[in-house]
Amino acid sequence: TGTIEEIGGNNLSRRVEHQDRQDEIGQLASSFNHMMDKVSASFGRQQRFSASAAHELKTPLATILVNLDVLDMEEKASADQIKRVLSIVRTNTERMIRLVDSLFQLTAEKKSEMCEEVLPEEMFAEILEELSPQLDAKHLSVSLSGLSGIKLIGNRVMLYRAMSNLIENAAKYNRENGSISISASRQEENIIIKISDTGIGIPEEECERIFEPFYRVDQSRSRSVGGAGLGLALVKDIVEKHGGRIRVNSQAGQGSEFILYL
């Protein structure tokens, strides 16, 4: 009781000592410690989430402010200078809007309609058409298999966003003249969708954390290709809202394969 009362928001590391007792008190102490491990991990994720969200919003705001200050120092700013600053302000404002929109999506508690019939074959065709500029820029080839006749029941908008995020990542982190493979199959009550690429891959020790909001495997490389590190967190959230799960197989330098069970 004394140990439990000492545990607070600033000290989540304390645990109840029970010397491997096997009686009811020992079981209770063990259960409490296990619960506190989960609370501590959740608290840590929440702190990282808040810090990362603040950082992601601070950067574009600072960029906007610096450029406005520079413009304000000019006695007679030229039309080209004004145009340049407006372009920077617009770009960073759009970046913040995308970030806030993603945060709303990630934290929304509202129930969405999950009873639409979704045809992955049609959905992926639309996604590939939308992402064709990114695919063409790297000369990526895309193969599809097993999609014919496959149907999903869920929310079309949410599923479209999840699949689009995965394919966009497969393009962003792929190598020049690489490839992307999309396949679907049935396994008992599940539809299994696999999206694999020939890109830079993910170190095995990082695979467990890539679905955390704002987490980036390579900060410098990720920031250079854009995004705030929310894409995979949104994908996981959408998949779980459909009663499914997602996992990844990957190694650094050997591409990645994302597997969805829906």
Coordinates of C-alpha atoms in Angstrom, one line a residue:
T1 CA 0.0 0.0 0.0
G2 CA 2.8 2.4 0.9
T3 CA 4.6 1.7 -2.5
I4 CA 1.3 2.2 -4.4
E5 CA 0.6 5.5 -2.7
E6 CA 4.1 6.8 -3.7
I7 CA 3.5 6.2 -7.4
G8 CA 2.5 9.3 -9.2
G9 CA 2.6 10.9 -12.7
N10 CA 6.3 12.0 -12.1
N11 CA 7.3 8.6 -10.8
L12 CA 6.0 5.6 -12.7
S13 CA 9.1 3.5 -12.2
R14 CA 8.3 2.2 -8.7
R15 CA 7.1 -1.4 -8.5
V16 CA 5.7 -3.5 -5.6
E17 CA 8.3 -6.0 -4.3
H18 CA 6.8 -9.4 -3.7
Q19 CA 9.8 -11.8 -3.5
D20 CA 8.2 -14.2 -5.9
R21 CA 5.4 -15.0 -3.5
Q22 CA 2.9 -17.5 -4.9
D23 CA -0.1 -16.6 -2.7
E24 CA -2.9 -14.1 -3.4
I25 CA -0.8 -11.1 -2.2
G26 CA 2.0 -12.2 -4.6
Q27 CA -0.4 -12.6 -7.5
L28 CA -2.0 -9.2 -6.8
A29 CA 1.4 -7.5 -6.6
S30 CA 2.5 -9.2 -9.8
S31 CA -0.7 -8.1 -11.6
F32 CA -0.3 -4.6 -10.3
N33 CA 3.3 -4.4 -11.6
H34 CA 2.2 -5.7 -15.0
M35 CA -0.5 -3.1 -15.1
M36 CA 2.0 -0.4 -14.2
D37 CA 4.3 -1.5 -17.0
K38 CA 1.5 -0.9 -19.5
V39 CA 0.6 2.4 -17.9
S40 CA 4.2 3.6 -18.0
A41 CA 4.6 2.6 -21.6
S42 CA 1.3 4.4 -22.5
F43 CA 2.4 7.5 -20.6
G44 CA 5.7 7.5 -22.4
R45 CA 4.0 7.2 -25.8
Q46 CA 1.6 10.1 -24.8
Q47 CA 4.6 12.3 -23.9
R48 CA 6.4 11.5 -27.1
F49 CA 3.2 12.2 -29.1
S50 CA 2.7 15.6 -27.5
A51 CA 6.3 16.6 -27.9
S52 CA 6.4 15.5 -31.5
A53 CA 3.1 17.2 -32.4
A54 CA 4.4 20.5 -30.9
H55 CA 7.6 20.1 -32.8
E56 CA 5.9 19.4 -36.1
L57 CA 3.7 22.5 -35.7
K58 CA 6.5 24.7 -34.4
T59 CA 8.8 24.2 -37.4
P60 CA 6.4 25.6 -40.1
L61 CA 5.3 28.4 -37.8
A62 CA 8.9 29.4 -37.2
T63 CA 9.6 29.3 -41.0
I64 CA 6.6 31.6 -41.7
L65 CA 7.6 34.0 -38.9
V66 CA 11.2 34.3 -40.1
N67 CA 10.1 35.0 -43.7
L68 CA 7.6 37.6 -42.6
D69 CA 10.2 39.3 -40.5
V70 CA 12.6 39.4 -43.4
L71 CA 9.9 40.9 -45.6
D72 CA 9.0 43.4 -42.9
M73 CA 12.7 44.6 -42.8
E74 CA 12.6 45.5 -46.5
E75 CA 11.6 49.1 -47.0
K76 CA 10.4 48.5 -50.5
A77 CA 10.0 44.8 -51.1
S78 CA 9.9 43.8 -54.8
A79 CA 7.1 41.8 -56.3
D80 CA 9.3 38.8 -56.6
Q81 CA 10.2 38.9 -52.9
I82 CA 6.6 39.2 -51.9
K83 CA 5.7 36.3 -54.2
R84 CA 8.4 34.1 -52.7
V85 CA 7.3 34.8 -49.1
L86 CA 3.7 34.2 -50.0
S87 CA 4.7 30.9 -51.6
I88 CA 6.6 29.8 -48.5
V89 CA 3.7 30.9 -46.2
R90 CA 1.2 28.9 -48.3
T91 CA 3.4 25.8 -48.4
N92 CA 3.9 25.8 -44.7
T93 CA 0.2 26.6 -44.0
E94 CA -0.9 23.6 -46.2
R95 CA 1.6 21.4 -44.3
M96 CA 0.1 22.4 -40.9
I97 CA -3.5 21.8 -42.3
R98 CA -2.5 18.3 -43.5
L99 CA -0.9 17.6 -40.1
V100 CA -4.0 18.9 -38.1
D101 CA -6.3 16.9 -40.4
S102 CA -4.3 13.8 -39.8
L103 CA -4.4 14.4 -36.0
F104 CA -8.1 14.8 -36.1
Q105 CA -8.4 11.5 -38.1
L106 CA -6.2 9.7 -35.7
T107 CA -8.0 10.9 -32.5
A108 CA -11.6 10.9 -33.8
E109 CA -13.9 8.8 -31.7
K110 CA -16.9 9.2 -33.9
K111 CA -18.4 6.0 -35.4
S112 CA -18.1 5.6 -39.1
E113 CA -20.3 3.6 -41.4
M114 CA -18.6 0.2 -41.9
C115 CA -21.1 -1.5 -44.1
E116 CA -20.1 -0.4 -47.6
E117 CA -19.0 -3.0 -50.2
V118 CA -15.5 -2.2 -51.3
L119 CA -13.8 -3.8 -54.4
P120 CA -10.0 -3.7 -53.9
E121 CA -9.4 -4.1 -57.6
E122 CA -11.2 -0.9 -58.4
M123 CA -9.8 0.9 -55.3
F124 CA -6.2 0.1 -56.2
A125 CA -6.8 1.2 -59.8
E126 CA -7.9 4.6 -58.6
I127 CA -5.0 4.9 -56.1
L128 CA -2.4 4.0 -58.8
E129 CA -3.9 6.5 -61.2
E130 CA -3.7 9.2 -58.5
L131 CA -0.1 8.3 -57.5
S132 CA 1.1 7.9 -61.1
P133 CA 3.3 11.0 -61.0
Q134 CA 5.3 9.7 -58.1
L135 CA 5.5 6.2 -59.6
D136 CA 6.6 7.6 -63.0
A137 CA 9.2 9.9 -61.5
K138 CA 11.1 6.9 -60.1
H139 CA 10.2 4.6 -63.1
L140 CA 8.5 2.1 -60.8
S141 CA 6.7 -0.9 -62.1
V142 CA 3.6 -2.2 -60.3
S143 CA 2.1 -5.7 -60.4
L144 CA -1.3 -6.8 -59.1
S145 CA -2.5 -10.3 -58.5
G146 CA -5.5 -12.1 -56.9
L147 CA -7.7 -9.0 -56.6
S148 CA -10.4 -10.1 -59.0
G149 CA -13.6 -11.1 -57.2
I150 CA -12.3 -10.0 -53.8
K151 CA -14.7 -7.9 -51.7
L152 CA -14.4 -6.1 -48.5
I153 CA -17.1 -4.7 -46.2
G154 CA -16.1 -1.5 -44.5
N155 CA -15.7 2.2 -44.9
R156 CA -14.5 3.0 -48.4
V157 CA -13.0 6.4 -47.7
M158 CA -11.0 5.0 -44.7
L159 CA -9.8 2.0 -46.6
Y160 CA -8.8 4.1 -49.6
R161 CA -6.7 6.3 -47.3
A162 CA -5.0 3.4 -45.7
M163 CA -4.1 1.6 -48.9
S164 CA -3.1 4.9 -50.5
N165 CA -0.7 5.7 -47.6
L166 CA 0.9 2.3 -47.9
I167 CA 1.5 2.6 -51.7
E168 CA 2.7 6.2 -51.4
N169 CA 5.3 5.0 -48.9
A170 CA 6.3 2.1 -51.2
A171 CA 6.9 4.7 -53.9
K172 CA 8.6 7.3 -51.6
Y173 CA 11.1 4.9 -50.1
N174 CA 11.7 2.8 -53.2
R175 CA 14.8 2.8 -55.4
E176 CA 15.0 4.1 -58.9
N177 CA 13.5 1.5 -61.4
G178 CA 12.2 -0.5 -58.5
S179 CA 8.9 -2.4 -58.2
I180 CA 5.8 -2.6 -56.1
S181 CA 3.7 -5.7 -55.7
I182 CA 0.0 -5.8 -54.6
S183 CA -1.8 -9.0 -54.0
A184 CA -4.9 -10.4 -52.3
S185 CA -6.0 -13.8 -51.1
R186 CA -8.6 -15.5 -48.9
Q187 CA -7.8 -17.3 -45.7
E188 CA -10.8 -18.7 -43.9
E189 CA -12.8 -15.6 -42.8
N190 CA -9.9 -13.2 -43.7
I191 CA -9.0 -11.3 -46.8
I192 CA -5.2 -10.9 -46.8
I193 CA -3.7 -8.0 -48.7
K194 CA 0.1 -7.7 -49.2
I195 CA 1.9 -4.6 -50.4
S196 CA 5.6 -5.1 -51.0
D197 CA 8.4 -3.0 -52.4
T198 CA 12.1 -3.1 -53.4
G199 CA 12.9 0.0 -51.3
I200 CA 15.3 0.9 -48.6
G201 CA 13.7 -1.4 -46.0
I202 CA 13.3 -1.0 -42.3
P203 CA 15.8 -2.3 -39.7
E204 CA 14.2 -5.3 -37.8
E205 CA 14.5 -3.6 -34.4
E206 CA 12.5 -0.7 -35.7
C207 CA 9.6 -2.6 -37.1
E208 CA 7.6 -2.7 -33.8
R209 CA 7.7 1.1 -33.5
I210 CA 6.9 2.3 -37.1
F211 CA 3.2 2.4 -36.3
E212 CA 3.6 4.9 -33.5
P213 CA 2.5 8.5 -34.3
F214 CA 5.4 10.7 -35.5
Y215 CA 7.9 7.9 -35.4
R216 CA 10.5 8.0 -38.2
V217 CA 13.1 5.3 -38.8
D218 CA 15.5 7.8 -40.4
Q219 CA 14.7 11.4 -39.4
S220 CA 16.8 13.1 -42.0
R221 CA 15.7 10.9 -44.9
S222 CA 12.0 10.9 -43.9
R223 CA 11.9 14.7 -43.6
S224 CA 13.5 15.1 -47.0
V225 CA 10.7 13.1 -48.6
G226 CA 7.9 14.9 -46.6
G227 CA 5.3 13.8 -44.2
A228 CA 5.0 14.0 -40.4
G229 CA 5.3 10.3 -39.5
L230 CA 1.5 9.9 -39.1
G231 CA 0.8 7.8 -42.2
L232 CA 1.4 4.3 -40.7
A233 CA -0.3 5.3 -37.4
L234 CA -3.4 6.2 -39.4
V235 CA -3.2 2.9 -41.4
K236 CA -3.0 0.9 -38.2
D237 CA -5.9 2.8 -36.7
I238 CA -8.1 2.3 -39.8
V239 CA -7.3 -1.4 -40.0
E240 CA -8.1 -2.0 -36.4
K241 CA -11.3 0.0 -36.7
H242 CA -12.3 -2.6 -39.3
G243 CA -11.5 -5.4 -36.9
G244 CA -8.3 -6.3 -38.7
R245 CA -4.6 -6.2 -38.0
I246 CA -1.4 -5.2 -39.8
R247 CA 2.2 -6.4 -39.6
V248 CA 5.4 -5.8 -41.5
N249 CA 8.3 -7.9 -42.7
S250 CA 11.4 -5.9 -43.5
Q251 CA 15.1 -5.7 -43.3
A252 CA 17.3 -2.7 -44.0
G253 CA 18.2 -2.5 -47.7
Q254 CA 15.9 -5.4 -48.7
G255 CA 12.5 -3.8 -49.2
S256 CA 9.4 -4.1 -47.1
E257 CA 6.2 -6.1 -47.1
F258 CA 3.1 -4.9 -45.3
I259 CA 0.4 -7.6 -44.7
L260 CA -3.2 -6.6 -43.8
Y261 CA -5.7 -9.1 -42.4
L262 CA -9.2 -7.8 -42.9

